[in-house]
C-alpha cells in the first residue's frame, strides 16, 4: 500500500514548480517529477518508489506542469516532444484552442495533466496551422482537422481528503 500525502508542491500560474515557497530549479528533479506524474480521480500525484516502498505525493496545479518543446513531422505524422521525456504522435496527444492559453495539449489517458507549447514548439506547429472565420485547423497530409475549443479547467486542486 503506497503512502499517500500532500507533497507541498504546487505549479504556479507561470508553470514554476514550488516547494514550501521555494522554486524547484534543478532540471534532473523536474524531469523526474514530470515523468512520474499520475492523473487520478482525486487529482495529480508524483509516483515515487524506493525498493519495495512507494508513495503518492499529491500536487496542486495552477499552471502547466509539462511542456511541449519541439514538434516535428516524421513518418507521415506530427510528433510532439515533451519535457517529461515523451514523444507523442498527434492523435495520441490531443490539441485544443484555449482563449486564455492559446494552443494547449493533453494526453487523454492523463487528462488532468496539461501541456503548454514553448516558443519553439509553437513556431514548429505554426507551419501546420490555418485559421479562417470558422476556427483554427491543422492541415496534415492535405486534410483539414478542426482544433476544438478547450472549455475545461487547468487548475487541479489537492484531493478533498487533504482539507481543500
Short mmCIF file of C-alpha atoms in Angstrom, two decimals:
data_model
loop_
_atom_site.label_atom_id
_atom_site.label_comp_id
_atom_site.label_asym_id
_atom_site.label_seq_id
_atom_site.Cartn_x
_atom_site.Cartn_y
_atom_site.Cartn_z
CA UNK A 1 0.00 0.00 0.00
CA UNK A 2 1.55 3.31 -1.06
CA UNK A 3 1.96 6.18 1.36
CA UNK A 4 -0.42 8.96 0.22
CA UNK A 5 0.25 12.55 1.25
CA UNK A 6 0.28 16.24 0.28
CA UNK A 7 3.74 16.75 -1.26
CA UNK A 8 3.52 20.50 -0.53
CA UNK A 9 4.46 21.08 -4.19
CA UNK A 10 2.40 23.25 -6.49
CA UNK A 11 2.77 24.51 -10.03
CA UNK A 12 2.07 28.24 -10.15
CA UNK A 13 0.37 30.17 -12.96
CA UNK A 14 3.80 30.76 -14.56
CA UNK A 15 4.47 26.97 -14.65
CA UNK A 16 7.09 27.15 -11.88
CA UNK A 17 7.30 24.20 -9.51
CA UNK A 18 7.21 25.48 -5.93
CA UNK A 19 8.01 23.56 -2.71
CA UNK A 20 7.42 25.32 0.60
CA UNK A 21 7.73 28.73 -1.02
CA UNK A 22 10.92 27.96 -2.99
CA UNK A 23 11.13 27.34 -6.72
CA UNK A 24 12.49 23.95 -7.76
CA UNK A 25 15.03 24.69 -10.49
CA UNK A 26 17.15 21.53 -10.82
CA UNK A 27 16.32 20.09 -14.24
CA UNK A 28 17.00 16.49 -13.15
CA UNK A 29 14.47 16.78 -10.33
CA UNK A 30 11.89 18.49 -12.53
CA UNK A 31 12.31 15.82 -15.22
CA UNK A 32 11.85 13.07 -12.60
CA UNK A 33 8.71 14.72 -11.22
CA UNK A 34 7.22 15.38 -14.67
CA UNK A 35 7.91 11.87 -15.93
CA UNK A 36 6.29 10.36 -12.84
CA UNK A 37 3.07 12.41 -12.77
CA UNK A 38 -0.11 10.38 -12.49
CA UNK A 39 -3.62 11.68 -13.12
CA UNK A 40 -6.19 10.04 -10.85
CA UNK A 41 -9.84 10.63 -10.00
CA UNK A 42 -8.70 12.55 -6.90
CA UNK A 43 -6.08 14.78 -8.54
CA UNK A 44 -2.49 14.57 -9.73
CA UNK A 45 0.38 13.00 -7.83
CA UNK A 46 4.05 12.21 -8.24
CA UNK A 47 4.56 8.45 -8.10
CA UNK A 48 7.78 7.63 -6.29
CA UNK A 49 9.27 4.24 -5.48
CA UNK A 50 12.26 3.16 -3.45
CA UNK A 51 12.80 -0.56 -3.03
CA UNK A 52 9.51 -2.19 -2.10
CA UNK A 53 8.02 1.09 -0.89
CA UNK A 54 6.01 3.55 -2.94
CA UNK A 55 4.33 6.86 -2.35
CA UNK A 56 1.83 9.17 -3.99
CA UNK A 57 2.71 12.81 -3.31
CA UNK A 58 -0.25 14.90 -4.46
CA UNK A 59 0.38 18.31 -6.03
CA UNK A 60 -1.73 21.39 -6.74
CA UNK A 61 -1.73 22.71 -10.30
CA UNK A 62 -2.48 26.31 -11.28
CA UNK A 63 -0.41 26.36 -14.48
CA UNK A 64 1.09 23.75 -16.77
CA UNK A 65 3.30 21.06 -15.20
CA UNK A 66 4.60 19.86 -18.59
CA UNK A 67 5.60 21.49 -21.85
CA UNK A 68 5.94 20.60 -25.49
CA UNK A 69 9.47 21.52 -26.50
CA UNK A 70 9.51 20.64 -30.18
CA UNK A 71 7.13 19.48 -32.92
CA UNK A 72 8.36 17.54 -35.92
CA UNK A 73 6.92 15.84 -38.99
CA UNK A 74 8.21 12.23 -39.00
CA UNK A 75 7.00 9.14 -40.85
CA UNK A 76 3.89 10.92 -42.13
CA UNK A 77 2.78 12.06 -38.68
CA UNK A 78 3.22 15.01 -36.34
CA UNK A 79 5.32 14.14 -33.27
CA UNK A 80 5.32 16.23 -30.07
CA UNK A 81 8.46 16.09 -27.91
CA UNK A 82 7.82 16.90 -24.26
CA UNK A 83 9.84 17.85 -21.18
CA UNK A 84 8.56 14.75 -19.39
CA UNK A 85 10.56 12.62 -21.83
CA UNK A 86 7.79 11.58 -24.20
CA UNK A 87 7.46 11.55 -27.97
CA UNK A 88 3.73 11.63 -28.59
CA UNK A 89 2.14 11.50 -32.04
CA UNK A 90 -0.81 13.72 -32.87
CA UNK A 91 -3.91 11.67 -32.19
CA UNK A 92 -2.43 10.16 -29.05
CA UNK A 93 -1.81 13.71 -27.88
CA UNK A 94 -4.87 15.91 -28.32
CA UNK A 95 -4.57 19.62 -29.00
CA UNK A 96 -7.09 22.32 -28.18
CA UNK A 97 -7.51 26.05 -28.58
CA UNK A 98 -7.90 27.92 -25.30
CA UNK A 99 -8.99 31.55 -25.22
CA UNK A 100 -6.70 32.18 -22.26
CA UNK A 101 -3.69 29.95 -23.04
CA UNK A 102 -3.59 29.62 -26.85
CA UNK A 103 -2.91 26.09 -28.12
CA UNK A 104 -2.69 23.53 -25.32
CA UNK A 105 -2.37 19.75 -25.36
CA UNK A 106 -3.21 16.74 -23.25
CA UNK A 107 -2.79 13.00 -23.27
CA UNK A 108 -6.38 11.76 -22.77
CA UNK A 109 -5.11 8.91 -20.57
CA UNK A 110 -3.83 11.60 -18.14
CA UNK A 111 -6.50 14.23 -18.65
CA UNK A 112 -5.64 16.40 -15.62
CA UNK A 113 -2.06 16.94 -16.84
CA UNK A 114 -1.99 19.67 -19.49
CA UNK A 115 0.87 20.70 -21.76
CA UNK A 116 1.75 24.23 -22.83
CA UNK A 117 3.79 24.74 -26.01
CA UNK A 118 7.06 26.62 -25.61
CA UNK A 119 8.05 29.20 -28.25
CA UNK A 120 9.99 26.70 -30.36
CA UNK A 121 7.14 24.20 -30.37
CA UNK A 122 4.61 26.92 -31.23
CA UNK A 123 6.78 28.01 -34.14
CA UNK A 124 7.14 24.39 -35.31
CA UNK A 125 3.39 23.80 -35.10
CA UNK A 126 2.53 27.08 -36.85
CA UNK A 127 3.64 25.54 -40.18
CA UNK A 128 0.61 23.24 -39.99
CA UNK A 129 -1.98 25.71 -38.65
CA UNK A 130 -4.53 27.61 -40.70
CA UNK A 131 -7.18 29.99 -39.46
CA UNK A 132 -10.38 31.15 -41.08
CA UNK A 133 -13.65 32.70 -39.95
CA UNK A 134 -14.86 29.39 -38.52
CA UNK A 135 -11.80 28.50 -36.43
CA UNK A 136 -8.27 27.15 -36.30
CA UNK A 137 -7.28 23.98 -38.14
CA UNK A 138 -4.33 21.67 -38.57
CA UNK A 139 -3.52 20.84 -42.16
CA UNK A 140 -1.88 17.42 -42.33
CA UNK A 141 -1.48 15.35 -45.50
CA UNK A 142 -3.90 17.64 -47.30
CA UNK A 143 -6.56 17.07 -44.64
CA UNK A 144 -8.02 19.99 -42.65
CA UNK A 145 -8.55 18.96 -38.99
CA UNK A 146 -10.51 21.31 -36.70
CA UNK A 147 -8.90 22.18 -33.37
CA UNK A 148 -11.65 22.10 -30.75
CA UNK A 149 -12.08 24.81 -28.12
CA UNK A 150 -10.93 23.94 -24.60
CA UNK A 151 -13.72 24.54 -22.11
CA UNK A 152 -12.21 22.66 -19.17
CA UNK A 153 -10.13 23.71 -16.20
CA UNK A 154 -6.36 23.99 -15.99
CA UNK A 155 -6.35 24.13 -12.19
CA UNK A 156 -6.20 20.83 -10.31
CA UNK A 157 -6.66 21.10 -6.53
CA UNK A 158 -5.46 18.71 -3.87
CA UNK A 159 -7.87 15.86 -3.07
CA UNK A 160 -10.62 16.78 -0.64
CA UNK A 161 -9.10 14.40 1.93
CA UNK A 162 -6.28 16.94 2.39
CA UNK A 163 -8.71 19.64 3.53
CA UNK A 164 -9.13 21.70 0.33
#
